Amino acid sequence: MTASASHTPRRIIATALLLAALGGCASAHPADRNDTPPVKSKADAQTWAQQITEHMARTAGIETDPTTIDALFTPCTGRNGETAADDRYILMYSVKSSVPRAQHPEVVRKVRDMLVGEGLTVKGYREAVDGKTDALVDAFHPNSRYSATAETSGSGDRMYLGITTPCLLPPSEGPSPTS
């Protein structure tokens, strides 16, 4: 009983941090592909993605390698390949961690349970392929429309943690003072 009581404040703080970080993504999400996407600067989006992957790592009891951070911003593309002139973008953010391969299934179970507990829907899950450890959890947040992934990366002990945002719109710069 004492062990769960001591973990409760950490869980409440972690959930509050996640919900606060999600606020920018969750507010005014488009109900239709033609609606205006949520507004978030690229710097804020990257900070948010980093916070979520760090939360995933802490939950799983692993450490990420900051030298492996990859933040790829790509334009939002419509069904027919069109792009808008307002610089809307998607962020694909990832970081890796070295984890003994035998622990990969345990890591994805912990991350899966955390993501489900925070409202995400699991879209893909596995612990092995052809009898070999090859772990994956891929989840989607139905309101904020971001995805979170934890998976075995390559043939060694690497684990990949990733976030893909929905289409986001950078804040407008407004009129320049000289115009």
PDB file of C-alpha atoms in Angstrom:
ATOM      1  CA  MET A   1       0.000   0.000   0.000  1.00  0.00           C
ATOM      2  CA  THR A   2       2.810   2.410   0.804  1.00  0.00           C
ATOM      3  CA  ALA A   3       4.527   1.689  -2.520  1.00  0.00           C
ATOM      4  CA  SER A   4       1.461   2.637  -4.551  1.00  0.00           C
ATOM      5  CA  ALA A   5       0.850   5.686  -2.386  1.00  0.00           C
ATOM      6  CA  SER A   6       4.393   6.937  -3.033  1.00  0.00           C
ATOM      7  CA  HIS A   7       3.959   6.455  -6.796  1.00  0.00           C
ATOM      8  CA  THR A   8       0.633   8.316  -6.897  1.00  0.00           C
ATOM      9  CA  PRO A   9       2.077  11.870  -6.699  1.00  0.00           C
ATOM     10  CA  ARG A  10       4.564  11.068  -9.499  1.00  0.00           C
ATOM     11  CA  ARG A  11       1.773   9.703 -11.686  1.00  0.00           C
ATOM     12  CA  ILE A  12      -0.411  12.739 -11.027  1.00  0.00           C
ATOM     13  CA  ILE A  13       2.480  15.084 -11.840  1.00  0.00           C
ATOM     14  CA  ALA A  14       3.369  13.113 -14.999  1.00  0.00           C
ATOM     15  CA  THR A  15      -0.258  13.111 -16.160  1.00  0.00           C
ATOM     16  CA  ALA A  16      -0.612  16.838 -15.437  1.00  0.00           C
ATOM     17  CA  LEU A  17       2.584  17.540 -17.394  1.00  0.00           C
ATOM     18  CA  LEU A  18       1.319  15.485 -20.314  1.00  0.00           C
ATOM     19  CA  LEU A  19      -2.075  17.192 -20.323  1.00  0.00           C
ATOM     20  CA  ALA A  20      -0.488  20.654 -20.077  1.00  0.00           C
ATOM     21  CA  ALA A  21       1.873  19.832 -22.922  1.00  0.00           C
ATOM     22  CA  LEU A  22      -0.970  18.469 -25.000  1.00  0.00           C
ATOM     23  CA  GLY A  23      -3.069  21.559 -24.493  1.00  0.00           C
ATOM     24  CA  GLY A  24      -1.514  23.352 -27.466  1.00  0.00           C
ATOM     25  CA  CYS A  25      -2.117  20.395 -29.721  1.00  0.00           C
ATOM     26  CA  ALA A  26      -5.543  19.498 -28.431  1.00  0.00           C
ATOM     27  CA  SER A  27      -7.145  22.910 -28.547  1.00  0.00           C
ATOM     28  CA  ALA A  28      -9.296  23.645 -31.528  1.00  0.00           C
ATOM     29  CA  HIS A  29      -8.229  20.567 -33.472  1.00  0.00           C
ATOM     30  CA  PRO A  30      -9.796  20.502 -36.910  1.00  0.00           C
ATOM     31  CA  ALA A  31     -12.925  18.395 -37.238  1.00  0.00           C
ATOM     32  CA  ASP A  32     -12.493  18.476 -40.997  1.00  0.00           C
ATOM     33  CA  ARG A  33      -9.334  18.308 -43.111  1.00  0.00           C
ATOM     34  CA  ASN A  34     -10.174  21.751 -44.503  1.00  0.00           C
ATOM     35  CA  ASP A  35     -10.390  23.418 -41.079  1.00  0.00           C
ATOM     36  CA  THR A  36      -7.481  25.452 -39.773  1.00  0.00           C
ATOM     37  CA  PRO A  37      -4.987  23.250 -37.881  1.00  0.00           C
ATOM     38  CA  PRO A  38      -3.933  23.992 -34.291  1.00  0.00           C
ATOM     39  CA  VAL A  39      -1.402  26.819 -33.974  1.00  0.00           C
ATOM     40  CA  LYS A  40       2.001  25.879 -32.525  1.00  0.00           C
ATOM     41  CA  SER A  41       5.475  27.186 -33.288  1.00  0.00           C
ATOM     42  CA  LYS A  42       8.033  24.676 -34.530  1.00  0.00           C
ATOM     43  CA  ALA A  43      10.118  25.246 -31.390  1.00  0.00           C
ATOM     44  CA  ASP A  44       7.101  24.597 -29.151  1.00  0.00           C
ATOM     45  CA  ALA A  45       6.162  21.484 -31.151  1.00  0.00           C
ATOM     46  CA  GLN A  46       9.678  20.108 -30.805  1.00  0.00           C
ATOM     47  CA  THR A  47       9.780  20.867 -27.072  1.00  0.00           C
ATOM     48  CA  TRP A  48       6.399  19.152 -26.643  1.00  0.00           C
ATOM     49  CA  ALA A  49       7.541  16.055 -28.597  1.00  0.00           C
ATOM     50  CA  GLN A  50      10.731  15.902 -26.529  1.00  0.00           C
ATOM     51  CA  GLN A  51       8.695  16.074 -23.288  1.00  0.00           C
ATOM     52  CA  ILE A  52       6.470  13.221 -24.433  1.00  0.00           C
ATOM     53  CA  THR A  53       9.380  10.968 -25.470  1.00  0.00           C
ATOM     54  CA  GLU A  54      11.120  11.740 -22.161  1.00  0.00           C
ATOM     55  CA  HIS A  55       7.901  10.810 -20.344  1.00  0.00           C
ATOM     56  CA  MET A  56       7.774   7.542 -22.322  1.00  0.00           C
ATOM     57  CA  ALA A  57      11.414   6.813 -21.409  1.00  0.00           C
ATOM     58  CA  ARG A  58      10.912   7.571 -17.693  1.00  0.00           C
ATOM     59  CA  THR A  59       7.814   5.383 -17.641  1.00  0.00           C
ATOM     60  CA  ALA A  60       9.797   2.498 -19.141  1.00  0.00           C
ATOM     61  CA  GLY A  61      12.817   3.094 -16.905  1.00  0.00           C
ATOM     62  CA  ILE A  62      15.194   3.807 -19.790  1.00  0.00           C
ATOM     63  CA  GLU A  63      17.411   6.745 -20.754  1.00  0.00           C
ATOM     64  CA  THR A  64      17.463   8.364 -24.163  1.00  0.00           C
ATOM     65  CA  ASP A  65      20.596   9.393 -26.045  1.00  0.00           C
ATOM     66  CA  PRO A  66      20.292  13.125 -26.853  1.00  0.00           C
ATOM     67  CA  THR A  67      22.833  12.763 -29.670  1.00  0.00           C
ATOM     68  CA  THR A  68      20.265  10.669 -31.585  1.00  0.00           C
ATOM     69  CA  ILE A  69      17.462  13.263 -31.589  1.00  0.00           C
ATOM     70  CA  ASP A  70      15.983  13.732 -35.042  1.00  0.00           C
ATOM     71  CA  ALA A  71      13.349  16.409 -35.661  1.00  0.00           C
ATOM     72  CA  LEU A  72      11.998  16.434 -39.196  1.00  0.00           C
ATOM     73  CA  PHE A  73       9.531  19.154 -40.166  1.00  0.00           C
ATOM     74  CA  THR A  74       7.644  18.463 -43.398  1.00  0.00           C
ATOM     75  CA  PRO A  75       4.899  20.444 -45.128  1.00  0.00           C
ATOM     76  CA  CYS A  76       1.350  19.203 -44.708  1.00  0.00           C
ATOM     77  CA  THR A  77       0.268  17.627 -47.953  1.00  0.00           C
ATOM     78  CA  GLY A  78      -3.328  17.283 -49.118  1.00  0.00           C
ATOM     79  CA  ARG A  79      -4.910  14.190 -50.621  1.00  0.00           C
ATOM     80  CA  ASN A  80      -3.903  15.262 -54.131  1.00  0.00           C
ATOM     81  CA  GLY A  81      -0.393  16.417 -53.191  1.00  0.00           C
ATOM     82  CA  GLU A  82      -1.344  20.060 -52.664  1.00  0.00           C
ATOM     83  CA  THR A  83       0.241  22.217 -49.962  1.00  0.00           C
ATOM     84  CA  ALA A  84      -1.044  25.432 -48.403  1.00  0.00           C
ATOM     85  CA  ALA A  85       0.898  28.692 -48.539  1.00  0.00           C
ATOM     86  CA  ASP A  86       0.619  29.232 -44.769  1.00  0.00           C
ATOM     87  CA  ASP A  87       3.631  27.041 -43.810  1.00  0.00           C
ATOM     88  CA  ARG A  88       1.564  24.394 -42.016  1.00  0.00           C
ATOM     89  CA  TYR A  89       3.738  21.445 -41.062  1.00  0.00           C
ATOM     90  CA  ILE A  90       4.009  18.001 -39.486  1.00  0.00           C
ATOM     91  CA  LEU A  91       6.785  17.160 -37.026  1.00  0.00           C
ATOM     92  CA  MET A  92       8.292  13.682 -36.960  1.00  0.00           C
ATOM     93  CA  TYR A  93      10.430  13.592 -33.820  1.00  0.00           C
ATOM     94  CA  SER A  94      12.516  10.649 -32.627  1.00  0.00           C
ATOM     95  CA  VAL A  95      15.198   9.734 -30.148  1.00  0.00           C
ATOM     96  CA  LYS A  96      16.928   6.429 -29.468  1.00  0.00           C
ATOM     97  CA  SER A  97      17.965   4.540 -26.378  1.00  0.00           C
ATOM     98  CA  SER A  98      20.258   1.572 -25.751  1.00  0.00           C
ATOM     99  CA  VAL A  99      18.319  -1.166 -23.992  1.00  0.00           C
ATOM    100  CA  PRO A 100      19.313  -4.840 -23.797  1.00  0.00           C
ATOM    101  CA  ARG A 101      17.210  -6.534 -26.475  1.00  0.00           C
ATOM    102  CA  ALA A 102      15.723  -9.017 -23.996  1.00  0.00           C
ATOM    103  CA  GLN A 103      14.131  -6.020 -22.190  1.00  0.00           C
ATOM    104  CA  HIS A 104      12.437  -4.556 -25.300  1.00  0.00           C
ATOM    105  CA  PRO A 105       9.105  -6.380 -24.722  1.00  0.00           C
ATOM    106  CA  GLU A 106       8.973  -5.104 -21.122  1.00  0.00           C
ATOM    107  CA  VAL A 107       9.712  -1.540 -22.322  1.00  0.00           C
ATOM    108  CA  VAL A 108       6.911  -1.560 -24.904  1.00  0.00           C
ATOM    109  CA  ARG A 109       4.471  -3.063 -22.377  1.00  0.00           C
ATOM    110  CA  LYS A 110       5.199  -0.230 -19.919  1.00  0.00           C
ATOM    111  CA  VAL A 111       4.935   2.428 -22.638  1.00  0.00           C
ATOM    112  CA  ARG A 112       1.732   0.854 -23.989  1.00  0.00           C
ATOM    113  CA  ASP A 113       0.114   0.835 -20.548  1.00  0.00           C
ATOM    114  CA  MET A 114       1.094   4.476 -19.954  1.00  0.00           C
ATOM    115  CA  LEU A 115      -0.194   5.617 -23.358  1.00  0.00           C
ATOM    116  CA  VAL A 116      -3.501   3.771 -22.969  1.00  0.00           C
ATOM    117  CA  GLY A 117      -3.865   5.218 -19.464  1.00  0.00           C
ATOM    118  CA  GLU A 118      -3.469   8.684 -20.949  1.00  0.00           C
ATOM    119  CA  GLY A 119      -6.149   8.239 -23.588  1.00  0.00           C
ATOM    120  CA  LEU A 120      -4.277   6.940 -26.618  1.00  0.00           C
ATOM    121  CA  THR A 121      -5.562   4.056 -28.729  1.00  0.00           C
ATOM    122  CA  VAL A 122      -3.110   1.278 -29.573  1.00  0.00           C
ATOM    123  CA  LYS A 123      -2.953   0.750 -33.344  1.00  0.00           C
ATOM    124  CA  GLY A 124      -0.089  -1.741 -33.393  1.00  0.00           C
ATOM    125  CA  TYR A 125       1.580  -3.980 -30.841  1.00  0.00           C
ATOM    126  CA  ARG A 126       4.038  -6.863 -30.888  1.00  0.00           C
ATOM    127  CA  GLU A 127       6.828  -8.289 -28.771  1.00  0.00           C
ATOM    128  CA  ALA A 128       8.459 -10.620 -31.306  1.00  0.00           C
ATOM    129  CA  VAL A 129       8.609 -11.485 -34.997  1.00  0.00           C
ATOM    130  CA  ASP A 130       9.343 -15.064 -36.044  1.00  0.00           C
ATOM    131  CA  GLY A 131      10.290 -15.930 -32.466  1.00  0.00           C
ATOM    132  CA  LYS A 132      12.875 -13.123 -32.194  1.00  0.00           C
ATOM    133  CA  THR A 133      12.549 -10.046 -30.004  1.00  0.00           C
ATOM    134  CA  ASP A 134      11.244  -7.227 -32.171  1.00  0.00           C
ATOM    135  CA  ALA A 135       9.025  -5.092 -29.962  1.00  0.00           C
ATOM    136  CA  LEU A 136       6.631  -2.336 -31.042  1.00  0.00           C
ATOM    137  CA  VAL A 137       3.804  -0.242 -29.683  1.00  0.00           C
ATOM    138  CA  ASP A 138       2.182   2.354 -31.919  1.00  0.00           C
ATOM    139  CA  ALA A 139      -0.625   4.470 -30.469  1.00  0.00           C
ATOM    140  CA  PHE A 140      -2.806   7.366 -31.614  1.00  0.00           C
ATOM    141  CA  HIS A 141      -4.472  10.132 -29.608  1.00  0.00           C
ATOM    142  CA  PRO A 142      -8.032  10.480 -30.960  1.00  0.00           C
ATOM    143  CA  ASN A 143      -8.513  14.143 -29.984  1.00  0.00           C
ATOM    144  CA  SER A 144      -5.066  15.631 -30.557  1.00  0.00           C
ATOM    145  CA  ARG A 145      -4.381  13.291 -33.469  1.00  0.00           C
ATOM    146  CA  TYR A 146      -0.715  12.696 -32.701  1.00  0.00           C
ATOM    147  CA  SER A 147       0.920   9.284 -32.720  1.00  0.00           C
ATOM    148  CA  ALA A 148       3.488   7.854 -30.317  1.00  0.00           C
ATOM    149  CA  THR A 149       5.740   4.893 -31.038  1.00  0.00           C
ATOM    150  CA  ALA A 150       8.267   2.797 -29.121  1.00  0.00           C
ATOM    151  CA  GLU A 151      10.010   0.032 -31.021  1.00  0.00           C
ATOM    152  CA  THR A 152      13.083  -2.076 -31.527  1.00  0.00           C
ATOM    153  CA  SER A 153      15.378  -0.272 -33.954  1.00  0.00           C
ATOM    154  CA  GLY A 154      17.645  -2.386 -36.131  1.00  0.00           C
ATOM    155  CA  SER A 155      19.416  -5.545 -35.100  1.00  0.00           C
ATOM    156  CA  GLY A 156      21.176  -4.354 -31.933  1.00  0.00           C
ATOM    157  CA  ASP A 157      20.021  -3.072 -28.571  1.00  0.00           C
ATOM    158  CA  ARG A 158      18.542   0.201 -29.863  1.00  0.00           C
ATOM    159  CA  MET A 159      15.010   1.316 -29.054  1.00  0.00           C
ATOM    160  CA  TYR A 160      13.305   4.093 -30.982  1.00  0.00           C
ATOM    161  CA  LEU A 161      10.838   6.484 -29.334  1.00  0.00           C
ATOM    162  CA  GLY A 162       8.915   8.697 -31.710  1.00  0.00           C
ATOM    163  CA  ILE A 163       6.144  11.265 -31.959  1.00  0.00           C
ATOM    164  CA  THR A 164       4.374  12.387 -35.118  1.00  0.00           C
ATOM    165  CA  THR A 165       2.192  15.466 -34.804  1.00  0.00           C
ATOM    166  CA  PRO A 166      -0.912  16.218 -36.789  1.00  0.00           C
ATOM    167  CA  CYS A 167      -0.759  19.117 -39.214  1.00  0.00           C
ATOM    168  CA  LEU A 168       0.143  22.259 -37.226  1.00  0.00           C
ATOM    169  CA  LEU A 169       0.139  25.915 -38.204  1.00  0.00           C
ATOM    170  CA  PRO A 170       2.939  28.239 -37.087  1.00  0.00           C
ATOM    171  CA  PRO A 171       1.775  31.430 -35.372  1.00  0.00           C
ATOM    172  CA  SER A 172       1.291  34.337 -37.728  1.00  0.00           C
ATOM    173  CA  GLU A 173       3.922  37.009 -37.456  1.00  0.00           C
ATOM    174  CA  GLY A 174       1.343  39.753 -37.880  1.00  0.00           C
ATOM    175  CA  PRO A 175       1.950  42.953 -39.811  1.00  0.00           C
ATOM    176  CA  SER A 176       5.456  44.363 -39.660  1.00  0.00           C
ATOM    177  CA  PRO A 177       5.867  47.640 -37.739  1.00  0.00           C
ATOM    178  CA  THR A 178       6.968  49.447 -40.908  1.00  0.00           C
ATOM    179  CA  SER A 179       3.924  48.582 -43.021  1.00  0.00           C
TER     180      SER A 179
END
